[in-house]
mmCIF file of C-alpha atoms in Angstrom:
data_model
loop_
_atom_site.group_PDB
_atom_site.id
_atom_site.type_symbol
_atom_site.label_atom_id
_atom_site.label_comp_id
_atom_site.label_asym_id
_atom_site.label_seq_id
_atom_site.Cartn_x
_atom_site.Cartn_y
_atom_site.Cartn_z
ATOM 1 C CA UNK A 1242 -12.954 -15.359 9.122
ATOM 2 C CA UNK A 1243 -14.220 -16.062 12.638
ATOM 3 C CA UNK A 1244 -11.755 -16.867 15.419
ATOM 4 C CA UNK A 1245 -12.826 -20.515 15.644
ATOM 5 C CA UNK A 1246 -12.234 -20.971 11.888
ATOM 6 C CA UNK A 1247 -8.725 -19.559 11.848
ATOM 7 C CA UNK A 1248 -5.972 -22.090 11.088
ATOM 8 C CA UNK A 1249 -3.775 -23.033 14.012
ATOM 9 C CA UNK A 1250 -0.728 -24.050 11.958
ATOM 10 C CA UNK A 1251 0.952 -23.022 8.740
ATOM 11 C CA UNK A 1252 -0.051 -26.324 7.160
ATOM 12 C CA UNK A 1253 -3.727 -25.705 7.995
ATOM 13 C CA UNK A 1254 -3.443 -22.243 6.443
ATOM 14 C CA UNK A 1255 -1.913 -23.754 3.311
ATOM 15 C CA UNK A 1256 -4.812 -26.213 3.036
ATOM 16 C CA UNK A 1257 -7.297 -23.315 3.268
ATOM 17 C CA UNK A 1258 -5.537 -21.552 0.403
ATOM 18 C CA UNK A 1259 -5.587 -24.719 -1.703
ATOM 19 C CA UNK A 1260 -9.321 -25.160 -1.032
ATOM 20 C CA UNK A 1261 -9.940 -21.531 -1.874
ATOM 21 C CA UNK A 1262 -8.131 -21.827 -5.191
ATOM 22 C CA UNK A 1263 -10.167 -24.924 -6.033
ATOM 23 C CA UNK A 1264 -13.365 -22.930 -5.458
ATOM 24 C CA UNK A 1265 -11.976 -20.114 -7.620
ATOM 25 C CA UNK A 1266 -11.157 -22.458 -10.512
ATOM 26 C CA UNK A 1267 -14.605 -24.066 -10.235
ATOM 27 C CA UNK A 1268 -16.177 -20.612 -10.530
ATOM 28 C CA UNK A 1269 -14.373 -19.627 -13.743
ATOM 29 C CA UNK A 1270 -17.154 -20.873 -15.987
ATOM 30 C CA UNK A 1271 -19.933 -19.028 -14.215
ATOM 31 C CA UNK A 1272 -21.654 -15.907 -15.522
ATOM 32 C CA UNK A 1273 -19.681 -13.417 -13.442
ATOM 33 C CA UNK A 1274 -18.409 -10.745 -15.903
ATOM 34 C CA UNK A 1275 -15.136 -10.535 -14.002
ATOM 35 C CA UNK A 1276 -14.524 -14.237 -14.522
ATOM 36 C CA UNK A 1277 -15.505 -14.056 -18.186
ATOM 37 C CA UNK A 1278 -12.832 -11.396 -18.659
ATOM 38 C CA UNK A 1279 -10.077 -13.686 -17.367
ATOM 39 C CA UNK A 1280 -9.119 -15.472 -20.660
ATOM 40 C CA UNK A 1281 -8.287 -12.178 -22.403
ATOM 41 C CA UNK A 1282 -5.861 -11.341 -19.597
ATOM 42 C CA UNK A 1283 -3.652 -14.353 -20.296
ATOM 43 C CA UNK A 1284 -1.765 -12.586 -23.095
ATOM 44 C CA UNK A 1285 -2.002 -8.975 -21.985
ATOM 45 C CA UNK A 1286 -3.106 -6.552 -19.304
ATOM 46 C CA UNK A 1287 -4.256 -2.949 -19.424
ATOM 47 C CA UNK A 1288 -4.532 -1.683 -15.827
ATOM 48 C CA UNK A 1289 -6.295 1.630 -15.319
ATOM 49 C CA UNK A 1290 -4.183 2.535 -12.284
ATOM 50 C CA UNK A 1291 -1.017 1.611 -10.431
ATOM 51 C CA UNK A 1292 -1.487 1.309 -6.679
ATOM 52 C CA UNK A 1293 1.465 1.448 -4.313
ATOM 53 C CA UNK A 1294 -0.099 0.308 -1.070
ATOM 54 C CA UNK A 1295 0.695 -1.195 2.296
ATOM 55 C CA UNK A 1296 0.899 -4.958 2.793
ATOM 56 C CA UNK A 1297 -1.692 -4.775 5.589
ATOM 57 C CA UNK A 1298 -4.219 -7.603 5.195
ATOM 58 C CA UNK A 1299 -7.065 -5.231 6.067
ATOM 59 C CA UNK A 1300 -6.608 -3.196 2.880
ATOM 60 C CA UNK A 1301 -7.487 -5.449 -0.099
ATOM 61 C CA UNK A 1302 -6.995 -2.930 -2.878
ATOM 62 C CA UNK A 1303 -9.234 -4.417 -5.595
ATOM 63 C CA UNK A 1304 -12.093 -4.701 -3.098
ATOM 64 C CA UNK A 1305 -11.537 -1.200 -1.678
ATOM 65 C CA UNK A 1306 -11.845 0.343 -5.157
ATOM 66 C CA UNK A 1307 -14.429 -2.175 -6.442
ATOM 67 C CA UNK A 1308 -12.240 -3.253 -9.369
ATOM 68 C CA UNK A 1309 -11.820 -6.613 -11.046
ATOM 69 C CA UNK A 1310 -9.167 -8.832 -12.588
ATOM 70 C CA UNK A 1311 -6.620 -6.881 -14.586
ATOM 71 C CA UNK A 1312 -7.901 -3.453 -13.577
ATOM 72 C CA UNK A 1313 -5.184 -2.532 -11.088
ATOM 73 C CA UNK A 1314 -1.415 -2.993 -11.074
ATOM 74 C CA UNK A 1315 -0.824 -3.421 -7.344
ATOM 75 C CA UNK A 1316 2.502 -3.061 -5.523
ATOM 76 C CA UNK A 1317 2.321 -3.760 -1.797
ATOM 77 C CA UNK A 1318 4.998 -3.257 0.822
ATOM 78 C CA UNK A 1319 4.810 -2.548 4.549
ATOM 79 C CA UNK A 1320 4.358 1.166 5.129
ATOM 80 C CA UNK A 1321 3.858 1.826 1.384
ATOM 81 C CA UNK A 1322 7.512 2.873 1.329
ATOM 82 C CA UNK A 1323 9.416 3.696 -1.840
ATOM 83 C CA UNK A 1324 12.611 1.770 -2.588
ATOM 84 C CA UNK A 1325 14.286 1.020 -5.948
ATOM 85 C CA UNK A 1326 12.209 -2.122 -6.500
ATOM 86 C CA UNK A 1327 8.962 -0.192 -6.012
ATOM 87 C CA UNK A 1328 10.098 2.604 -8.326
ATOM 88 C CA UNK A 1329 11.085 0.031 -10.932
ATOM 89 C CA UNK A 1330 7.687 -1.653 -10.677
ATOM 90 C CA UNK A 1331 5.895 1.676 -11.203
ATOM 91 C CA UNK A 1332 8.168 2.487 -14.151
ATOM 92 C CA UNK A 1333 7.419 -0.918 -15.676
ATOM 93 C CA UNK A 1334 3.645 -0.487 -15.547
ATOM 94 C CA UNK A 1335 3.704 3.143 -16.674
ATOM 95 C CA UNK A 1336 5.976 2.457 -19.638
ATOM 96 C CA UNK A 1337 4.818 -1.051 -20.607
ATOM 97 C CA UNK A 1338 1.061 -0.536 -20.297
ATOM 98 C CA UNK A 1339 0.758 3.237 -20.599
ATOM 99 C CA UNK A 1340 -1.052 3.437 -17.262
ATOM 100 C CA UNK A 1341 -1.521 7.122 -16.444
ATOM 101 C CA UNK A 1342 -2.403 7.091 -12.747
ATOM 102 C CA UNK A 1343 -0.377 6.132 -9.673
ATOM 103 C CA UNK A 1344 -1.998 6.157 -6.234
ATOM 104 C CA UNK A 1345 0.133 5.849 -3.106
ATOM 105 C CA UNK A 1346 -2.346 4.361 -0.639
ATOM 106 C CA UNK A 1347 -1.689 4.601 3.081
ATOM 107 C CA UNK A 1348 -4.198 3.622 5.741
ATOM 108 C CA UNK A 1349 -5.227 4.367 9.294
ATOM 109 C CA UNK A 1350 -3.582 2.381 12.119
ATOM 110 C CA UNK A 1351 -0.604 1.522 9.916
ATOM 111 C CA UNK A 1352 1.678 -0.836 11.825
ATOM 112 C CA UNK A 1353 4.849 0.209 10.006
ATOM 113 C CA UNK A 1354 4.295 3.906 10.715
ATOM 114 C CA UNK A 1355 3.387 3.066 14.305
ATOM 115 C CA UNK A 1356 6.671 1.161 14.639
ATOM 116 C CA UNK A 1357 8.564 4.218 13.402
ATOM 117 C CA UNK A 1358 6.780 6.512 15.863
ATOM 118 C CA UNK A 1359 7.505 4.079 18.702
ATOM 119 C CA UNK A 1360 11.180 4.030 17.716
ATOM 120 C CA UNK A 1361 11.323 7.829 17.899
ATOM 121 C CA UNK A 1362 9.541 7.982 21.245
ATOM 122 C CA UNK A 1363 11.599 5.119 22.640
ATOM 123 C CA UNK A 1364 15.046 5.017 20.947
ATOM 124 C CA UNK A 1365 15.832 1.804 22.811
ATOM 125 C CA UNK A 1366 13.142 0.014 20.804
ATOM 126 C CA UNK A 1367 14.721 -2.908 18.914
ATOM 127 C CA UNK A 1368 13.689 -4.218 15.500
ATOM 128 C CA UNK A 1369 15.303 -6.796 13.244
ATOM 129 C CA UNK A 1370 17.649 -5.298 10.616
ATOM 130 C CA UNK A 1371 15.132 -5.906 7.850
ATOM 131 C CA UNK A 1372 12.236 -4.327 9.707
ATOM 132 C CA UNK A 1373 14.541 -1.511 10.760
ATOM 133 C CA UNK A 1374 15.209 -0.787 7.082
ATOM 134 C CA UNK A 1375 11.477 -0.125 6.594
ATOM 135 C CA UNK A 1376 11.337 2.032 9.718
ATOM 136 C CA UNK A 1377 14.342 3.995 8.446
ATOM 137 C CA UNK A 1378 12.575 4.745 5.164
ATOM 138 C CA UNK A 1379 9.550 6.086 7.033
ATOM 139 C CA UNK A 1380 11.582 8.021 9.620
ATOM 140 C CA UNK A 1381 12.232 11.222 7.575
ATOM 141 C CA UNK A 1382 8.499 11.857 7.169
ATOM 142 C CA UNK A 1383 7.883 11.352 10.892
ATOM 143 C CA UNK A 1384 10.960 12.966 12.416
ATOM 144 C CA UNK A 1385 9.963 16.621 11.957
ATOM 145 C CA UNK A 1386 6.475 15.963 13.309
ATOM 146 C CA UNK A 1387 8.001 14.307 16.356
ATOM 147 C CA UNK A 1388 10.423 17.203 16.870
ATOM 148 C CA UNK A 1389 7.571 19.725 16.723
ATOM 149 C CA UNK A 1390 5.504 17.642 19.134
ATOM 150 C CA UNK A 1391 8.333 17.550 21.686
ATOM 151 C CA UNK A 1392 9.634 21.104 21.197
ATOM 152 C CA UNK A 1393 7.602 22.519 24.101
ATOM 153 C CA UNK A 1394 8.688 19.747 26.448
ATOM 154 C CA UNK A 1395 5.251 18.166 26.704
ATOM 155 C CA UNK A 1396 4.508 14.479 26.371
ATOM 156 C CA UNK A 1397 3.845 13.248 22.843
ATOM 157 C CA UNK A 1398 0.319 12.101 21.973
ATOM 158 C CA UNK A 1399 1.394 8.928 20.190
ATOM 159 C CA UNK A 1400 -1.979 8.275 18.514
ATOM 160 C CA UNK A 1401 -2.169 11.781 17.081
ATOM 161 C CA UNK A 1402 1.446 11.566 15.943
ATOM 162 C CA UNK A 1403 0.747 8.266 14.169
ATOM 163 C CA UNK A 1404 -2.310 9.739 12.405
ATOM 164 C CA UNK A 1405 -0.363 12.740 11.136
ATOM 165 C CA UNK A 1406 2.663 10.620 10.273
ATOM 166 C CA UNK A 1407 0.611 8.286 8.076
ATOM 167 C CA UNK A 1408 -0.336 11.190 5.817
ATOM 168 C CA UNK A 1409 3.186 12.645 5.921
ATOM 169 C CA UNK A 1410 4.574 9.255 4.889
ATOM 170 C CA UNK A 1411 2.166 9.036 1.948
ATOM 171 C CA UNK A 1412 3.163 12.515 0.784
ATOM 172 C CA UNK A 1413 6.847 11.612 1.061
ATOM 173 C CA UNK A 1414 6.315 8.490 -1.063
ATOM 174 C CA UNK A 1415 4.483 10.561 -3.671
ATOM 175 C CA UNK A 1416 7.388 13.000 -3.784
ATOM 176 C CA UNK A 1417 9.921 10.182 -4.069
ATOM 177 C CA UNK A 1418 8.063 8.721 -7.045
ATOM 178 C CA UNK A 1419 7.778 12.123 -8.713
ATOM 179 C CA UNK A 1420 11.412 13.063 -8.207
ATOM 180 C CA UNK A 1421 13.278 9.779 -7.670
ATOM 181 C CA UNK A 1422 12.974 8.526 -11.222
ATOM 182 C CA UNK A 1423 13.832 10.355 -14.437
ATOM 183 C CA UNK A 1424 11.338 8.222 -16.339
ATOM 184 C CA UNK A 1425 8.461 8.977 -13.962
ATOM 185 C CA UNK A 1426 9.451 12.628 -13.656
ATOM 186 C CA UNK A 1427 9.357 13.022 -17.442
ATOM 187 C CA UNK A 1428 5.978 11.297 -17.729
ATOM 188 C CA UNK A 1429 4.607 13.437 -14.901
ATOM 189 C CA UNK A 1430 5.904 16.739 -16.266
ATOM 190 C CA UNK A 1431 4.540 15.884 -19.729
ATOM 191 C CA UNK A 1432 1.074 15.274 -18.306
ATOM 192 C CA UNK A 1433 1.191 11.576 -19.127
ATOM 193 C CA UNK A 1434 1.238 10.380 -15.523
ATOM 194 C CA UNK A 1435 -0.676 11.575 -12.478
ATOM 195 C CA UNK A 1436 0.792 10.594 -9.086
ATOM 196 C CA UNK A 1437 -1.423 11.177 -6.052
ATOM 197 C CA UNK A 1438 -1.603 10.159 -2.407
ATOM 198 C CA UNK A 1439 -4.528 8.754 -0.474
ATOM 199 C CA UNK A 1440 -5.446 7.354 2.926
ATOM 200 C CA UNK A 1441 -7.851 4.465 3.535
ATOM 201 C CA UNK A 1442 -9.885 4.598 6.740
ATOM 202 C CA UNK A 1443 -10.210 1.128 8.265
ATOM 203 C CA UNK A 1444 -13.306 2.135 10.254
ATOM 204 C CA UNK A 1445 -15.375 3.662 7.444
ATOM 205 C CA UNK A 1446 -13.880 2.092 4.323
ATOM 206 C CA UNK A 1447 -13.537 5.522 2.735
ATOM 207 C CA UNK A 1448 -10.476 6.580 0.763
ATOM 208 C CA UNK A 1449 -9.475 10.198 1.202
ATOM 209 C CA UNK A 1450 -7.314 11.599 -1.575
ATOM 210 C CA UNK A 1451 -4.684 13.996 -0.278
ATOM 211 C CA UNK A 1452 -3.593 17.322 -1.667
ATOM 212 C CA UNK A 1453 -0.147 17.348 -3.191
#
């Protein structure tokens, strides 16, 4: 959306969403295979993968992976952090639908990870209690990297620290899913569930899958 088309108020944004949904409904009878699949999804779904991703508007998961309606079970939260509600959502999809793949998807220039790095560099940085709770969940994956970066007394390269922290945060979320739920741990150890991490590059559009 170009700058001159962006809504200036919440009400204008709401009207754009209503207009967009009208166009979507009007398109349901066209020949697009994705739209033709929609009626069969009313009663059931059979997603091929569970994606735990960041809420960032620049990472539309179905578009990134070129998948259609019903193909992905998507859980999105700032910083792709793992909390009980996210674990429960993954458990639900894995057990209810038998989905055998979970991808924790981070991305470059992640605002939540950047906020955590800024809080470490500048402890006086203030966030609301709710945002702070997200920062606190990311902090363990970033803290050791920050300590290593400052151990020799040199200034921290914030951009480099953010880049490394994004991947560390993804790996931590993968570990929390593997070991923070008996149900997921059992499925994983029995070979019925694969949990992997990945990073989406905003500049290139490529997804890099990370080693465990």
